[in-house]
XYZ file of C-alpha atoms in Angstrom:
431
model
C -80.818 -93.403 91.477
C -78.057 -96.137 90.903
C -77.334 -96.980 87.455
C -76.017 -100.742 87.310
C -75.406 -102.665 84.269
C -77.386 -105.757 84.597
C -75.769 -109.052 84.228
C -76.437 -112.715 85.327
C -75.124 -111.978 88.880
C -76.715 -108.704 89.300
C -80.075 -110.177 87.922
C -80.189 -112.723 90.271
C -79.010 -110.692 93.251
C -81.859 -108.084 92.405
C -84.466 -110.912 91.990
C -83.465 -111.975 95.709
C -83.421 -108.132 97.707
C -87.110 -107.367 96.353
C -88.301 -111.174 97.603
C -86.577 -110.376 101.193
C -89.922 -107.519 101.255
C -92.486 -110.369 101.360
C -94.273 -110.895 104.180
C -93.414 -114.153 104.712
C -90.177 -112.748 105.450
C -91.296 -111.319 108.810
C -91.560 -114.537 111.087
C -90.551 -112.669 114.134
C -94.114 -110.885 113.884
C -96.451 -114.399 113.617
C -96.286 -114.909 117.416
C -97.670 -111.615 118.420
C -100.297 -112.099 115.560
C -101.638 -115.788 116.512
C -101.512 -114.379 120.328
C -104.485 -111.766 118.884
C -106.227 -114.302 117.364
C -106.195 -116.884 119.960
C -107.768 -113.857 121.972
C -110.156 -112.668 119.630
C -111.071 -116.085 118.797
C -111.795 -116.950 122.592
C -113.208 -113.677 123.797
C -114.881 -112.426 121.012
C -116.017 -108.995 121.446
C -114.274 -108.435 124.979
C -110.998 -109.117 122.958
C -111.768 -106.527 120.462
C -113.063 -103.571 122.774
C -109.483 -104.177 125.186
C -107.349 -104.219 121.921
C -108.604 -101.603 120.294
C -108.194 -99.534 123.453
C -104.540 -100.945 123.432
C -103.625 -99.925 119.793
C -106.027 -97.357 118.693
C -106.625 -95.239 122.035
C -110.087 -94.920 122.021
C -112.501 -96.812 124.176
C -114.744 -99.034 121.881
C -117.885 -100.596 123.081
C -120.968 -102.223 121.605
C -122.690 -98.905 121.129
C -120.110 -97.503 119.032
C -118.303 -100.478 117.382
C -120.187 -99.695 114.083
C -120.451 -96.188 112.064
C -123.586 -95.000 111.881
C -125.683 -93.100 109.149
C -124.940 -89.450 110.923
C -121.520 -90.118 111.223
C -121.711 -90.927 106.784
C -123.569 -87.635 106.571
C -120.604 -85.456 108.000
C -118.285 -87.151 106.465
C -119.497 -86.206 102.968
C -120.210 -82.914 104.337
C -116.591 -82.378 105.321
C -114.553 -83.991 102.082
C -116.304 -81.382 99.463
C -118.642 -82.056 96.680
C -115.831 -82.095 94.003
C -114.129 -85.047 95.600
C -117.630 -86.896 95.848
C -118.201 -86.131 92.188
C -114.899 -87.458 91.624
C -115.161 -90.516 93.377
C -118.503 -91.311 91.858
C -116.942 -91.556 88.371
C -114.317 -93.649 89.488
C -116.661 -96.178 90.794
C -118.723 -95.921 87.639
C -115.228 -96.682 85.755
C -114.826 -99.772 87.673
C -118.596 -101.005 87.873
C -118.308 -100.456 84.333
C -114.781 -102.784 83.823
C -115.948 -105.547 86.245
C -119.031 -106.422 84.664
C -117.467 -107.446 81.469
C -116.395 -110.145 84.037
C -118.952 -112.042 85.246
C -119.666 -115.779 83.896
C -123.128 -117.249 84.173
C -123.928 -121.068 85.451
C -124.435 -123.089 82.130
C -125.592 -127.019 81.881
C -124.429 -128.932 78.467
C -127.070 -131.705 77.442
C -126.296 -134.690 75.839
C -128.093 -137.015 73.752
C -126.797 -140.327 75.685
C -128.832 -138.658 78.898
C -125.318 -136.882 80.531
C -126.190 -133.729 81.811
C -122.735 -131.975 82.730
C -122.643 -128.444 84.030
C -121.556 -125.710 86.084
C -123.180 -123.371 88.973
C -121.696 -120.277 89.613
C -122.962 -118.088 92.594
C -121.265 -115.360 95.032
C -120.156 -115.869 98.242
C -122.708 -114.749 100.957
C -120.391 -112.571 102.391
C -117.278 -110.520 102.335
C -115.337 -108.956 104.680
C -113.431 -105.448 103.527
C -110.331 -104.422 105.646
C -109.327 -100.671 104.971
C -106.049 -98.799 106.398
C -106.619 -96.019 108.779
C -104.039 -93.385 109.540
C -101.399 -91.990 107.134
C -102.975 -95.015 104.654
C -106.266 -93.968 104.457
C -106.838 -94.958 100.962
C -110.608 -93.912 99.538
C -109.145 -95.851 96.111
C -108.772 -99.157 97.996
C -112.620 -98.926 99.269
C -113.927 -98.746 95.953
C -111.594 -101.208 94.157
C -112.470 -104.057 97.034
C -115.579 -103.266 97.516
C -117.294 -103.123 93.751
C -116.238 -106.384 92.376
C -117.994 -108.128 95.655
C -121.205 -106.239 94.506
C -120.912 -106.772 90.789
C -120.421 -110.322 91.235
C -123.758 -109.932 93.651
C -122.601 -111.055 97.733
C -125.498 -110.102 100.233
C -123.610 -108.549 102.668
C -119.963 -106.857 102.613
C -118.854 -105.795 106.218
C -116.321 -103.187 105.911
C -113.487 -103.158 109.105
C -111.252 -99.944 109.269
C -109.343 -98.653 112.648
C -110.590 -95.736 113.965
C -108.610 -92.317 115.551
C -108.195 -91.807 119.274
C -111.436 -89.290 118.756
C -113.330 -92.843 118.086
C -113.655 -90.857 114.023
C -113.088 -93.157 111.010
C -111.357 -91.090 107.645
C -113.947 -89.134 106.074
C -112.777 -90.124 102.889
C -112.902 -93.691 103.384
C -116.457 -93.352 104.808
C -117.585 -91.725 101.707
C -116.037 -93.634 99.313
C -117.714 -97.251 101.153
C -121.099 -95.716 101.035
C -120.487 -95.188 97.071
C -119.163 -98.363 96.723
C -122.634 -100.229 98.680
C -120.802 -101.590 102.206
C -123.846 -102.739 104.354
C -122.023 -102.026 107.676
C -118.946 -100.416 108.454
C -117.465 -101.605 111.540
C -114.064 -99.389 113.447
C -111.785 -102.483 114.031
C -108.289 -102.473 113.073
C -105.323 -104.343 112.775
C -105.227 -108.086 113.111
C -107.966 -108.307 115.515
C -110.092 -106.728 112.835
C -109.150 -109.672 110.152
C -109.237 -112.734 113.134
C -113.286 -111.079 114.607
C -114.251 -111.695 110.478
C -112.684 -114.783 109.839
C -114.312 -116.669 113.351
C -117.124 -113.876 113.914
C -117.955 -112.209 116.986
C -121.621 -111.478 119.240
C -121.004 -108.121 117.155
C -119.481 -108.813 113.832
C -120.461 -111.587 111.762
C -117.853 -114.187 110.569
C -117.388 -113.730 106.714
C -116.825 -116.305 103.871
C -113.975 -114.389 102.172
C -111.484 -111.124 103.768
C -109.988 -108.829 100.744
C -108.055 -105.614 101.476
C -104.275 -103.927 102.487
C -102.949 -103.354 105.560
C -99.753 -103.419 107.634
C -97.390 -106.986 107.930
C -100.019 -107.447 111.452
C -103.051 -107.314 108.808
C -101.195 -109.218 106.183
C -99.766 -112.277 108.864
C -103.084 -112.320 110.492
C -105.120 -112.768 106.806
C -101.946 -115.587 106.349
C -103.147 -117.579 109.399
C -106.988 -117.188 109.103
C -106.884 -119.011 105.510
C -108.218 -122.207 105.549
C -111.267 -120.855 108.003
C -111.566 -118.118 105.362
C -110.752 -117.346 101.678
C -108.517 -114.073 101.196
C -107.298 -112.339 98.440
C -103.742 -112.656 99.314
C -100.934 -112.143 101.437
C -99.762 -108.425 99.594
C -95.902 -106.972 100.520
C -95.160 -103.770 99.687
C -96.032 -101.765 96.384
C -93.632 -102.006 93.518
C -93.262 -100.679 89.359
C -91.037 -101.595 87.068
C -90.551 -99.642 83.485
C -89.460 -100.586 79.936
C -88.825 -97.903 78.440
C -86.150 -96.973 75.004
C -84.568 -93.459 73.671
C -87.972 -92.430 72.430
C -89.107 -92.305 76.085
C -89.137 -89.114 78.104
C -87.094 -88.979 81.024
C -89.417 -86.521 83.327
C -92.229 -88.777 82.461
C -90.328 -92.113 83.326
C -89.075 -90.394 86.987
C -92.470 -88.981 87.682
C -93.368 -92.709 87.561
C -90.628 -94.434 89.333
C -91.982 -91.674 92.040
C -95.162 -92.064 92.319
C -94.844 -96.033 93.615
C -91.493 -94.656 95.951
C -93.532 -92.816 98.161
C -95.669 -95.176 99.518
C -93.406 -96.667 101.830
C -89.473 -97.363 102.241
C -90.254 -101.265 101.214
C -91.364 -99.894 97.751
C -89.685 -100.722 94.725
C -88.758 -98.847 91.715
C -87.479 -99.952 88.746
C -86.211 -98.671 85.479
C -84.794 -100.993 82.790
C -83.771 -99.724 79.449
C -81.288 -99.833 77.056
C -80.617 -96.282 75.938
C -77.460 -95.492 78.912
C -78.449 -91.411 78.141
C -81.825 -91.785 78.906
C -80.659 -93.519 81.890
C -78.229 -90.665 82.876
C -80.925 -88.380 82.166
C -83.628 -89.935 84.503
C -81.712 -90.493 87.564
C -81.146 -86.161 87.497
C -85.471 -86.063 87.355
C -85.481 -88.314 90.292
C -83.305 -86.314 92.392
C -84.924 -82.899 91.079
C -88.415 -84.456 91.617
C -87.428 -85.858 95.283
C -86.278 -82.500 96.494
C -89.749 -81.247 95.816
C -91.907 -83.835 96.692
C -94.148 -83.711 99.863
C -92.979 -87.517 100.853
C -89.472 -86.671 99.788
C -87.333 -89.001 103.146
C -90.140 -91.984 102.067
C -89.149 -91.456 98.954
C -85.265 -91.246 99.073
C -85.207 -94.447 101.851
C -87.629 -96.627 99.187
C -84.699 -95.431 96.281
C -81.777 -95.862 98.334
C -83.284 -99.541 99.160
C -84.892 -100.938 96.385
C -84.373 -98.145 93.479
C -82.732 -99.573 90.314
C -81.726 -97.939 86.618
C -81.080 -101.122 84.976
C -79.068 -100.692 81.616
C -79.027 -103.769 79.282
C -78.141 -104.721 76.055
C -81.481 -104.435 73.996
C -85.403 -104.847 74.925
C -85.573 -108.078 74.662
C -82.771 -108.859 77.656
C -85.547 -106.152 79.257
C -88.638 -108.243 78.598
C -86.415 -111.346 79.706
C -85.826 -109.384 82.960
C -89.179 -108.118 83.543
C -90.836 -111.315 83.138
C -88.815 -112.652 86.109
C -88.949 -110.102 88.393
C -93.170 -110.043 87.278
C -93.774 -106.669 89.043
C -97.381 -105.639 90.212
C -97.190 -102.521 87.661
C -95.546 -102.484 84.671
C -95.157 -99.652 82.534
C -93.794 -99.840 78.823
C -92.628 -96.480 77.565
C -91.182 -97.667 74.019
C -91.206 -96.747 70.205
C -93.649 -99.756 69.971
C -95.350 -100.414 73.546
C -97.796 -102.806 72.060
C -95.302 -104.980 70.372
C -93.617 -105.377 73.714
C -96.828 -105.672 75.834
C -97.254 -109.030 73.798
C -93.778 -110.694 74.803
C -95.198 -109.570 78.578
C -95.825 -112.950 80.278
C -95.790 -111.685 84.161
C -97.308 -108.788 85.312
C -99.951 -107.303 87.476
C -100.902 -104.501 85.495
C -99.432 -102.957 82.476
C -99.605 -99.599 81.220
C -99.043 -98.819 77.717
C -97.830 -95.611 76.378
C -96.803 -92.182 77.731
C -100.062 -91.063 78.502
C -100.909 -94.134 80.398
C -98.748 -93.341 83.396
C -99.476 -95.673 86.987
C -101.919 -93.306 89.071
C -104.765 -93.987 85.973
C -104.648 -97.251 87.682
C -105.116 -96.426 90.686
C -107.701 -93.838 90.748
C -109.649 -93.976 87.333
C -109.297 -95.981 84.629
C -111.406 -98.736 85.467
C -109.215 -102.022 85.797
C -108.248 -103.134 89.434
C -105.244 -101.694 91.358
C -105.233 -104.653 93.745
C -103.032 -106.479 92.464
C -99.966 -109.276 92.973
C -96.719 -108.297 94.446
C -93.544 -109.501 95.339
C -93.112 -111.572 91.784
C -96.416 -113.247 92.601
C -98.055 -112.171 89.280
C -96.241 -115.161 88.011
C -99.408 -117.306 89.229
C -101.600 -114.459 90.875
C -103.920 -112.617 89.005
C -105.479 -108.994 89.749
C -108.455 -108.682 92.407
C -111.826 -109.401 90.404
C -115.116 -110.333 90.084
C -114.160 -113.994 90.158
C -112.533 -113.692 93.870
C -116.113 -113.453 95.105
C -117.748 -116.290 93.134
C -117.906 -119.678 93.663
C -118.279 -122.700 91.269
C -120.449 -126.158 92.147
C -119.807 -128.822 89.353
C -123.340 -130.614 88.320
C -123.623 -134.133 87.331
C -126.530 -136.073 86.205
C -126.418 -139.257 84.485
C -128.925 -141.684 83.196
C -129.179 -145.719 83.711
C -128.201 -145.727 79.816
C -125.467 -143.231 80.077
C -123.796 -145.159 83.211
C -124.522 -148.676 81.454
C -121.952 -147.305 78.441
C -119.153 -146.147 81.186
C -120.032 -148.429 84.129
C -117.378 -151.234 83.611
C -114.195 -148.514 83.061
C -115.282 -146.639 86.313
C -114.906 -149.786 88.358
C -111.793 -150.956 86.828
C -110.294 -147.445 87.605
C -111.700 -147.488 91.332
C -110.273 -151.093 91.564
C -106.653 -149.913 90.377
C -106.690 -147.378 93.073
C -107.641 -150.151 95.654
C -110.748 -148.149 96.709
C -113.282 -151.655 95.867
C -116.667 -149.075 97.640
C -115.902 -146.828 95.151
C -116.455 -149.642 92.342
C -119.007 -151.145 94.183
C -121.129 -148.307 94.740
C -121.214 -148.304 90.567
C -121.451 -152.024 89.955
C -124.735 -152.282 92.708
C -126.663 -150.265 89.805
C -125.982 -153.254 87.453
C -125.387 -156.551 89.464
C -128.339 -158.018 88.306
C -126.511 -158.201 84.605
């Protein structure tokens, strides 16, 4: 990996190549996506059986659009009861860490008659998109699909592309019927996100569309918001380390790694201050790479966006990793803790050798869906909260108006809006 010195110019010049991964970088892409949409949006199902034919190669129709209970059954039959059991605990892990989320509707009562409160309830329904293919995540299923049924929606409709054989991932099957999807549908691609944002004869518009997927997913979930909430535009996956002379330099490039072979977009970045621990990781990375299964994903992701940046002390490190605010952030220091409080922007953050990025991911509990491409400086991780709503509740009495009545029309009158005062001041004309 290259070892630069960072400095002012560099910083900035960094900060810039990892924003040019964004999505919203790919304009060239939005035509072809609203083109799908317009089609899906106008043809409904038609749209999505001739698309799916174009892009996934098998012949879709109305009897086999959605995955049915047989097809569940051999799926768990063919993945192995060790990776069920596995999955299972995960999910228990993350049931467990999204209920500590949930907020309940609450009213505050006042003496002067002002009743003031707040009612929280879950969407009706959510709409799940899952990668097919080479990105047939099982993780991603059960990290979407959980918070939507802690926080208590009906109905979650799950889209994921199907294989030429018409055969959705066995994995991914497995893992939704864990997680509690109510109907799995084998729809990819943008079409997929346009038929639940508008809704199809087949597939039933949703309120809100959560999930990865390819810049086609990711455009198409940009132009459907507005008809639809989403849980955002994501770019590509990205980690960032802290780490000092205590740290240990196999450990650090295992890391780095693990986030480098998802994709030659990914990022991976090392800052630290020691210049021999440095030296001493960049010789694990290229060890590691030469064994590694994904080792050309790997080596393009480095030679793009891989960085060993060496600065002065940890605090010119926090400085930095606050502004690039990277969707995992590991801190592999004497004192991790101290540090983790200095931590203003990140999407996740990992404290401690032992706490490497794949606990994340797979296990731990806390969601892996989280904000990329420095977005973490306003976006928070995918949770419980994504699939709620809030209504504001307001009840005042003739006594409690009388005290307030006269500064409510003043302020209406200011703002030139005299209905707005005069829908208060009927109540007390006759004063």
């Amino acid at each position: 990996m290259r070892i630069e010195k960072l400095t002012k110019e560099s910083k900035a010049n960094l900060l810039e190549e990892l924003l040019k991964r964004s999505p919203n970088q790919y304009g060239q892409y939005e035509a072809i996506v609203a083109d799908i949409i317009k089609q899906v949006r106008e043809n409904g199902d038609e749209a999505i059986f001739e698309l799916t034919a174009k892009f996934d190669h098998w012949d879709c129709s109305e009897d086999t659009l959605y995955v049915t209970r047989a097809e569940i059954e051999e799926a768990y039959a063919s993945i192995g009861e060790e990776f069920v059991s596995v999955m299972k605990k995960s999910s228990e892990n993350i049931r467990s860490f999204h209920q500590k989320q949930m907020h309940n509707s609450w009213v505050d009562i006042r003496p002067d008659g002002t009743i003031l409160g707040q009612k929280i309830l879950p969407v009706e329904r959510a709409g799940v998109y899952v990668p097919g293919g080479k990105a047939a995540y099982p993780s991603s299923v059960l990290m979407n699909v959980i918070p939507a049924k802690v926080a208590g929606v009906s109905e979650i409709i799950m889209t994921t592309p199907a294989g030429a054989d018409g055969k959705v991932n066995p994995g991914t099957l497995v893992a939704a019927d864990i997680a509690g999807v109510d109907k799995i549908v084998k729809v990819g691609g943008a079409q997929a996100i346009a038929a639940l944002a508008f809704g199809t004869k087949s597939i039933p518009k949703v309120d809100k569309i959560t999930g990865p997927g390819n810049i086609f997913v990711a455009l198409a979930k940009k132009a459907c918001f507005g008809y639809v909430s989403i849980d955002s535009i994501a770019g590509p996956s990205e980690i960032l380390v802290i780490a000092d002379d205590t740290a240990n330099p196999r450990y650090v490039a295992a890391d780095l790694l693990s986030q480098a072979e998802h994709d030659e977009l990914a990022s991976a970045i090392l800052i630290t201050d020691s210049e021999a621990l440095a030296k001493q990781v960049s010789v694990e990375v290229e060890k590691f790479t030469n064994e590694l299964s994904r080792k050309e994903i790997i080596q393009k992701s480095l030679d793009n966006y891989g960085y060993i940046l060496l600065v002065n002390d940890l605090e010119e490190a926090i400085d930095t990793a606050n502004a690039i605010a990277s969707e995992h952030l590991e801190i592999l220091t004497k004192n991790p803790y101290e540090v983790m409080t200095k931590i203003k922007n990140a999407g996740a953050i990992f404290l401690g050798e032992y706490s490497s990025e794949p606990l994340g991911d797979y296990f731990a509990g806390p969601n892996h869906v989280l904000p990329t491409n420095g977005t973490a400086r306003f976006f928070s991780p995918l949770n419980v909260d994504d699939f709620l709503k809030k209504s504001s509740i307001i009840s005042y009495s003739k006594e409690a108006l009388a005290l307030v009545h006269k500064d409510i029309e003043l302020f209406a009158k200011e703002e030139g809006l005299t209905a707005h005062a005069n829908s208060i001041h009927v109540r007390f004309e006759d004063k």
